[in-house]
Tab-separated table of C-alpha atoms in Angstrom:
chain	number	residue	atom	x	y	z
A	217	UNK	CA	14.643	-8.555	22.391
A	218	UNK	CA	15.327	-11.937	20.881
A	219	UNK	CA	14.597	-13.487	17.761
A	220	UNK	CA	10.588	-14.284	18.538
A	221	UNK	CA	10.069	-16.685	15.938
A	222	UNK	CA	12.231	-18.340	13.041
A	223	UNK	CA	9.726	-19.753	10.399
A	224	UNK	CA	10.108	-23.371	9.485
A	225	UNK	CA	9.117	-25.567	6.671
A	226	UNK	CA	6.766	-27.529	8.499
A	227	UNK	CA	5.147	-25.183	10.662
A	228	UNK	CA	1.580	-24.714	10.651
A	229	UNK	CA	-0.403	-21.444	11.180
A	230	UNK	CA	-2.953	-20.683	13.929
A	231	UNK	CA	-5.482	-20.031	12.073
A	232	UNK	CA	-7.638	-21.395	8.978
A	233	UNK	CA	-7.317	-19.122	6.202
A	234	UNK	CA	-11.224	-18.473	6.143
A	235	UNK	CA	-10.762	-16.721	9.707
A	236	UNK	CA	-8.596	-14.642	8.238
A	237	UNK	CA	-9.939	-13.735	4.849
A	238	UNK	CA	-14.073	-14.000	4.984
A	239	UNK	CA	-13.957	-12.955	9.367
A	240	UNK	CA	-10.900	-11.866	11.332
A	241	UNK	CA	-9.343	-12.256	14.542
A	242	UNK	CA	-10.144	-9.998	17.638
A	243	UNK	CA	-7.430	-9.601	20.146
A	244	UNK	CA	-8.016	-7.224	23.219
A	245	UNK	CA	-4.698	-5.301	24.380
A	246	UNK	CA	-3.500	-2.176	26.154
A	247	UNK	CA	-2.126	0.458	23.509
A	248	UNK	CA	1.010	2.242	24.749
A	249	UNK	CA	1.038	4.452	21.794
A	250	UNK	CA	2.749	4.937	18.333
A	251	UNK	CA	6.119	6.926	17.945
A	252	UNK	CA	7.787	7.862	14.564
A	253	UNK	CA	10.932	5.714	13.569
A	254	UNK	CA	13.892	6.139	10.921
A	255	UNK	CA	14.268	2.836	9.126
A	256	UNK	CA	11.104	0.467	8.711
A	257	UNK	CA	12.656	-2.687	9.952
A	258	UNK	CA	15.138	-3.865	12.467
A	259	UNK	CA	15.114	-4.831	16.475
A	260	UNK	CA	17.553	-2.252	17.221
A	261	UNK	CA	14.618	0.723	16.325
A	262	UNK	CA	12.056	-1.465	17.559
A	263	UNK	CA	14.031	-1.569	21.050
A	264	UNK	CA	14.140	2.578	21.248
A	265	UNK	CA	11.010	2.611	20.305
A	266	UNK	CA	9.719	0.688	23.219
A	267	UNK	CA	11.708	2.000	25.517
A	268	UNK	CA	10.310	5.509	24.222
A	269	UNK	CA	6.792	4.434	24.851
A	270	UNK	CA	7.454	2.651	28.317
A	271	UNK	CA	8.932	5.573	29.688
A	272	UNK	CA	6.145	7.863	28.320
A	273	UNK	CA	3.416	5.006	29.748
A	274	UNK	CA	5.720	5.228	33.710
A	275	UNK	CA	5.170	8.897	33.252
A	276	UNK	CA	1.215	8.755	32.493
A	277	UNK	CA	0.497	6.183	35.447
A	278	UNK	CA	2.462	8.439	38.191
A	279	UNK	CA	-0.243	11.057	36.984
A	280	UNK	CA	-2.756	9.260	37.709
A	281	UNK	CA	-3.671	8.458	33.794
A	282	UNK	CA	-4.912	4.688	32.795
A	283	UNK	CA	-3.093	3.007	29.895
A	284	UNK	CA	-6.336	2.638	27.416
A	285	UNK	CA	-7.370	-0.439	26.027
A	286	UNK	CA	-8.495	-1.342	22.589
A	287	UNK	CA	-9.311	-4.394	20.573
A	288	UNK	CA	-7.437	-5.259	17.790
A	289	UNK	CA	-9.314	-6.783	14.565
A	290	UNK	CA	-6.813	-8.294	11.893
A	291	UNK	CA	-7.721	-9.655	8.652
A	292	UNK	CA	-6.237	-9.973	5.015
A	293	UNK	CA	-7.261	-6.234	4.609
A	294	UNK	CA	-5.368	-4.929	7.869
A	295	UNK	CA	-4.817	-4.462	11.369
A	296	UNK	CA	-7.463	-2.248	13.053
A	297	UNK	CA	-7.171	-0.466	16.452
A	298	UNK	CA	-10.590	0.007	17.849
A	299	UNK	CA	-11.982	1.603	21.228
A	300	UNK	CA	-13.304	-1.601	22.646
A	301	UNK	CA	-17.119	-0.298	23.632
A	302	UNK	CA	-17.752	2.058	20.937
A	303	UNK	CA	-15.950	0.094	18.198
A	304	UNK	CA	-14.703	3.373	16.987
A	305	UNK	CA	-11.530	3.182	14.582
A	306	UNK	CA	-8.916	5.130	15.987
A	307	UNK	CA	-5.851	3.447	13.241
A	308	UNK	CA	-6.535	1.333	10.517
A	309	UNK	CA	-3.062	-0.150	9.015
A	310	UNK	CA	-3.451	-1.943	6.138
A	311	UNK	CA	-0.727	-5.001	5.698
A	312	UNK	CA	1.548	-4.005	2.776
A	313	UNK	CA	2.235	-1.076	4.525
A	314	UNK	CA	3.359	-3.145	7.512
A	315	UNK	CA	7.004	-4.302	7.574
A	316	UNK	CA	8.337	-5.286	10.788
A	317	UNK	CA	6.321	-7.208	13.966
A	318	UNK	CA	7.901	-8.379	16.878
A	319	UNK	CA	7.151	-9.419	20.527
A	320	UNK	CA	9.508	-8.614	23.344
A	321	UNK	CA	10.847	-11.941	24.916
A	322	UNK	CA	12.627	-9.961	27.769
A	323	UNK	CA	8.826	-8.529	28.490
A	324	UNK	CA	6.633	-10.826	27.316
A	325	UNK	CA	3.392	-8.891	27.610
A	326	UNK	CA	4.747	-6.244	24.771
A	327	UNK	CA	4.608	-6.389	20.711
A	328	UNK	CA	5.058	-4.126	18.390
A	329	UNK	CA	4.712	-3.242	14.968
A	330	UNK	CA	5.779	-0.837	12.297
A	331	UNK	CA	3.693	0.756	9.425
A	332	UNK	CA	4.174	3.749	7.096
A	333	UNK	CA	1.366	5.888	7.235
A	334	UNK	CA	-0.614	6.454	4.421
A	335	UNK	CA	-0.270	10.384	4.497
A	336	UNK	CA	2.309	10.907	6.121
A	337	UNK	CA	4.541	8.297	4.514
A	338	UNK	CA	6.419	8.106	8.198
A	339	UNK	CA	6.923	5.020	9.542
A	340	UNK	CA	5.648	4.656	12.783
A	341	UNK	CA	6.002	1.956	15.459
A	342	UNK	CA	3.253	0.677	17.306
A	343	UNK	CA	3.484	-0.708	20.998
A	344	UNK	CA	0.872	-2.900	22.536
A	345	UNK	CA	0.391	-4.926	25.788
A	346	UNK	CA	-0.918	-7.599	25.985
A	347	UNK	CA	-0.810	-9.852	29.426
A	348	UNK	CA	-0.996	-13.728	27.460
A	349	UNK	CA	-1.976	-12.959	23.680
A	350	UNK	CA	1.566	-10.819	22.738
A	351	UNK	CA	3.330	-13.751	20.682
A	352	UNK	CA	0.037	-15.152	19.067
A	353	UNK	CA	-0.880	-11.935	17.783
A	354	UNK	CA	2.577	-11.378	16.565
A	355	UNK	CA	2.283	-14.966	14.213
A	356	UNK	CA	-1.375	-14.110	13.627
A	357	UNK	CA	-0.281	-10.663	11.664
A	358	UNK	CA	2.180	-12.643	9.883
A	359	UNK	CA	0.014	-15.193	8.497
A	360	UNK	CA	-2.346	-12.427	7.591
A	361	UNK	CA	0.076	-10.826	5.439
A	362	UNK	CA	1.272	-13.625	4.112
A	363	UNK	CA	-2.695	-14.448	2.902
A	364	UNK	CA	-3.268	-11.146	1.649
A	365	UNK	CA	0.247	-10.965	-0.379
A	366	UNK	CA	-1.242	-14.273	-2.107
A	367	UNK	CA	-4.253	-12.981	-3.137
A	368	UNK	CA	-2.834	-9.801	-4.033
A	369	UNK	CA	-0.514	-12.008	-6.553
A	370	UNK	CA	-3.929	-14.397	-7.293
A	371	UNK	CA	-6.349	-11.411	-8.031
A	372	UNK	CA	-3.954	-9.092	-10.316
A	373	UNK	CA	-0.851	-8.484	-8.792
A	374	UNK	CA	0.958	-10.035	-11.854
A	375	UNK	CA	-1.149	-8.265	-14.375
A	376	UNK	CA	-0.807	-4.739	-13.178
A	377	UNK	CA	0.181	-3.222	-15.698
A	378	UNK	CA	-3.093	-4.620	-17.996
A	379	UNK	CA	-4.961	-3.440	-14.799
A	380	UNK	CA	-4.036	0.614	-14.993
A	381	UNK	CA	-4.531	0.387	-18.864
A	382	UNK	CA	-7.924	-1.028	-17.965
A	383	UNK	CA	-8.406	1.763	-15.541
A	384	UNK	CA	-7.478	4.158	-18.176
A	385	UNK	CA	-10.041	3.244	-20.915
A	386	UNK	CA	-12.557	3.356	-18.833
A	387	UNK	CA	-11.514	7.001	-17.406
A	388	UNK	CA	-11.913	7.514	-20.882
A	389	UNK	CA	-15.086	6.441	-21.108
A	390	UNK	CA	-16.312	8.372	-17.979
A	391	UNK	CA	-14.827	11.799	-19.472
A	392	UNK	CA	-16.630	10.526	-23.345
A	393	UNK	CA	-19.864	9.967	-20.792
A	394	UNK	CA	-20.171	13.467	-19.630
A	395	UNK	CA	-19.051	14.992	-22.835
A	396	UNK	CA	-21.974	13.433	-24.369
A	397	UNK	CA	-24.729	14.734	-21.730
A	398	UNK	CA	-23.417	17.932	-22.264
A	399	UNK	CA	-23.487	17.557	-25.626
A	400	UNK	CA	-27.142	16.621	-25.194
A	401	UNK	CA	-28.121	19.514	-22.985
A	402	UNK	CA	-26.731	21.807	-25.447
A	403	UNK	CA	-28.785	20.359	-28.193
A	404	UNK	CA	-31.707	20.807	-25.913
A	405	UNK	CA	-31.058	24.387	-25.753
A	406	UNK	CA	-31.077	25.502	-29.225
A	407	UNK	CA	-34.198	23.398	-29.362
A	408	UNK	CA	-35.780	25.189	-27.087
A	409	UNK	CA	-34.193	28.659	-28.495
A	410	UNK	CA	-35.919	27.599	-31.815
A	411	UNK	CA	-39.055	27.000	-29.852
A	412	UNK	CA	-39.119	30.265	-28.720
A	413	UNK	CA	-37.874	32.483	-31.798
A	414	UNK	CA	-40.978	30.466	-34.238
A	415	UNK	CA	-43.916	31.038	-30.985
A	416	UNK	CA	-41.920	34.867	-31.928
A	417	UNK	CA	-42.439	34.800	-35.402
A	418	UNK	CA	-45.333	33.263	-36.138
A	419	UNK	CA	-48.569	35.336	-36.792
A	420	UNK	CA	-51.248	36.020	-34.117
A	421	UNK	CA	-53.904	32.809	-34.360
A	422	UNK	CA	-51.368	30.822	-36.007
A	423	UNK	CA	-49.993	27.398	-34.730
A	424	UNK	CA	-46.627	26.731	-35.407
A	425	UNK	CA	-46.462	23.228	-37.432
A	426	UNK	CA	-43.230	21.979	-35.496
A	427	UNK	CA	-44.382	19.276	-32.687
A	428	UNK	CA	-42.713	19.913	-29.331
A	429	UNK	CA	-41.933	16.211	-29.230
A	430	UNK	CA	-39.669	16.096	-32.268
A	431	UNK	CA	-36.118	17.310	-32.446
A	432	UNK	CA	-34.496	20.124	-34.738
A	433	UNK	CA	-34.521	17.019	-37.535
A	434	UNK	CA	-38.101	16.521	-37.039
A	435	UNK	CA	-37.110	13.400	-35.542
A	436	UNK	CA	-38.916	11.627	-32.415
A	437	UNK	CA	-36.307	11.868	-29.355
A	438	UNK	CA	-35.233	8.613	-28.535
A	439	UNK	CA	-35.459	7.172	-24.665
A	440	UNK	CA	-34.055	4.605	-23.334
A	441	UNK	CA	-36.907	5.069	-20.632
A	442	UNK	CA	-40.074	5.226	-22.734
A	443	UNK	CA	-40.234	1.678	-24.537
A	444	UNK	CA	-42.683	2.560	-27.797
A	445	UNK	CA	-46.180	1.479	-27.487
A	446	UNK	CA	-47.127	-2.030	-28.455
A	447	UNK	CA	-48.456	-2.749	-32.240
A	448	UNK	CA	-51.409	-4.984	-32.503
A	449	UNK	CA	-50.970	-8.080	-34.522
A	450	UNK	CA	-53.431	-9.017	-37.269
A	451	UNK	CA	-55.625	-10.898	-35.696
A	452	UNK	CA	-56.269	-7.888	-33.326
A	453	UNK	CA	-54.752	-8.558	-30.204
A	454	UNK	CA	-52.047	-7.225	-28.155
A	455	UNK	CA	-48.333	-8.517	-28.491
A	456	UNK	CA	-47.236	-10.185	-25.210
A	457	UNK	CA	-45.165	-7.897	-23.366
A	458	UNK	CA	-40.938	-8.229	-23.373
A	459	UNK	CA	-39.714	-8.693	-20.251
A	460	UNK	CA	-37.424	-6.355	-18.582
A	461	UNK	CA	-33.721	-6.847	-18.400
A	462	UNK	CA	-32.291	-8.286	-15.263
A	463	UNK	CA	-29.840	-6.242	-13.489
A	464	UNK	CA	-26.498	-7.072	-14.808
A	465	UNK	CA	-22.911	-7.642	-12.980
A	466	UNK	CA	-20.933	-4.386	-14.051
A	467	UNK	CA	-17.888	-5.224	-15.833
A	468	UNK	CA	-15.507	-3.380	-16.864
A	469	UNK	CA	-14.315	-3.046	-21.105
A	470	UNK	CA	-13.030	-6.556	-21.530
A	471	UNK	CA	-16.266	-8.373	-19.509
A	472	UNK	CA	-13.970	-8.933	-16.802
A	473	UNK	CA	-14.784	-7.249	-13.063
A	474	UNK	CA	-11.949	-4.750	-12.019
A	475	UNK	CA	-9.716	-5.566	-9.718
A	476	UNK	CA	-9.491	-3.570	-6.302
A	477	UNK	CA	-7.134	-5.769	-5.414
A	478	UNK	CA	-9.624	-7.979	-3.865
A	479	UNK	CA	-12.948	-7.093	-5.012
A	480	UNK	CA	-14.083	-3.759	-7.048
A	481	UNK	CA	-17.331	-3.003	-9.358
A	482	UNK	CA	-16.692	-1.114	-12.431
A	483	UNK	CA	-16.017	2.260	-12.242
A	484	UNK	CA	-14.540	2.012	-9.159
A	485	UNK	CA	-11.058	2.896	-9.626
A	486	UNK	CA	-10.081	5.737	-7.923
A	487	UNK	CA	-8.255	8.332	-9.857
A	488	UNK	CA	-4.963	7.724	-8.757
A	489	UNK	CA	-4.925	3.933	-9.045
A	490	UNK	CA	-1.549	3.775	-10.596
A	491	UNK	CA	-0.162	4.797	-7.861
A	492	UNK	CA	-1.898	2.703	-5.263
A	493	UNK	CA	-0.991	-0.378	-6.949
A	494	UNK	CA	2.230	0.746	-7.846
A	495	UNK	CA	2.458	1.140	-3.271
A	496	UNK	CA	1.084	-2.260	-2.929
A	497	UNK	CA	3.403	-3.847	-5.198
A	498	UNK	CA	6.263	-2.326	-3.404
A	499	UNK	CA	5.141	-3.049	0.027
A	500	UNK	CA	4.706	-6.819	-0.581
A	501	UNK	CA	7.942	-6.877	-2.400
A	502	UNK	CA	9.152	-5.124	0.487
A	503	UNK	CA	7.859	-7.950	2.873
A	504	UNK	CA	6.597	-8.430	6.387
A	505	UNK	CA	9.739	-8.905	8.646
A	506	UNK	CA	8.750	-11.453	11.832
A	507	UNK	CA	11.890	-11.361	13.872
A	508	UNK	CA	14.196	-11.520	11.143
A	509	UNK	CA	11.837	-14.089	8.999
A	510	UNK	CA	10.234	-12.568	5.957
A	511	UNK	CA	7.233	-13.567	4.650
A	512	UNK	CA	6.686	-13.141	1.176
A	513	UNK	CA	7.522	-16.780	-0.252
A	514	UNK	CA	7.240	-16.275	-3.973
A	515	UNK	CA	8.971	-12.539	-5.303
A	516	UNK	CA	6.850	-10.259	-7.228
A	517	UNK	CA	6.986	-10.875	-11.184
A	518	UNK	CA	9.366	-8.347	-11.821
A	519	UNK	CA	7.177	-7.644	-15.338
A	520	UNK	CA	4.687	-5.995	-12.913
């Protein structure tokens, strides 16, 4: 393998960024398989590893079995390998866990990628073939990642530490949520225990002067729910009605919408945020290696 592509100055990508961050790019391909590797860049383990898989795919064919073919879909949030009728995901690799893409110039048809898996934390290298598309898929991943490390940056990559004490507070206010309904359902409870102990008490014929709507403080339950009735104005008729509150953007405790890195509604962190930011960080720091070009143009504020 050669050095595929050496980035310059003036060159221009394939694609417009839209294509790549509202849509993305379909590519159809035959999928040789993935293999685990030691180190997450360099040609040298890119080499074994296609040798690994080509040997594996000579051994398949003299048994009669077909290499299968899948479409690829890549985007700003990934590459995804997909069984080409059914549309099935069978590997979804998101881009700042990608770190090396190559294509082979002494074959042509074959490209390859690696990307740590997100359970495993292995890298493994992918091996495709593809008959015309193997180089233009190569640059098309690239640009990708270099759009997504971008936005990453744009959308809160520089503020990530404000971002997990965001995510924090409002944690907190979850937990302070659910303390208060069961606060509230243990209120309910001794209501309904003194309920029960005065209908005890009370003599036969009697009526027991507490109202079931009222509280233990003789006070009228509030809900949010049951709006209180309208009060007739002097000259006898009815107020006009107050119109209902439009559904409103959540936001999280500042007014601002959370970050997910691209787009998230409040409350939608997941519990262990820190340390998904803290793996996106790193990836993009780490970079997407193209042949021995890396691109990630502007370094990650190091305040991050």
């Amino acid at each position: 393998m050669n050095r595929a592509f050496s980035r310059k100055k003036d060159k221009t990508w394939m694609h417009t960024p839209e294509a790549l961050s509202k849509h993305y790019i379909p590519y159809n391909a035959k999928f040789l398989g993935s293999t685990e590797v030691e180190q997450p860049k360099g040609t040298e383990v890119v080499r074994d590893a296609v040798r690994k898989l080509k040997f594996a795919r000579h051994i398949k064919k003299s048994e009669g079995q077909k290499i299968p073919k899948v479409e690829l879909q890549i985007s700003i949030y990934g590459v995804k390998i997909l069984e080409p009728k059914t549309k099935e995901v069978q590997h979804n690799c998101q881009l700042h866990r990608i770190s090396f893409c190559a294509d082979d110039k002494t074959d042509k048809r074959i490209f390859t990628f690696i990307c740590k898996d997100a359970e495993s934390h292995k890298h493994l290298c992918y091996v495709f073939d593809s008959e015309k598309c193997a180089e233009e898929i190569t640059l098309t991943i690239g640009q990708a990642f270099n759009l997504a490390y971008r936005k990453f940056l744009e959308s809160g990559g520089k503020d990530v530490e404000t971002r997990k004490q965001i995510a924090g507070l409002q944690k907190r206010i979850q937990d302070l949520e659910t303390e208060n309904v069961e606060l509230k359902n243990k209120v309910q409870d001794l209501e309904n225990q003194l309920r029960i102990t005065r209908v005890c008490t009370s003599p036969a014929g009697s009526v027991s002067p507490q109202s079931p709507s009222t509280d233990i403080f003789d006070m009228v339950p509030f809900s949010p729910t049951s709006p209180p009735p309208p009060v007739p104005t002097p000259n006898g008729t009815q107020p006009p009605p107050v119109p209902g509150r439009a559904a409103e953007t959540k936001r999280d405790l500042f007014g601002a919408e959370p970050f997910d890195p691209f787009s998230c509604a409040s409350g939608d962190f997941p519990p262990d945020i820190q340390s998904k930011l803290d793996e996106m960080q790193e990836g993009f720091k780490m970079g997407l290696t193209l042949e021995g070009t890396v691109f990630c143009t502007d370094p990650v504020d190091s305040k991050c």
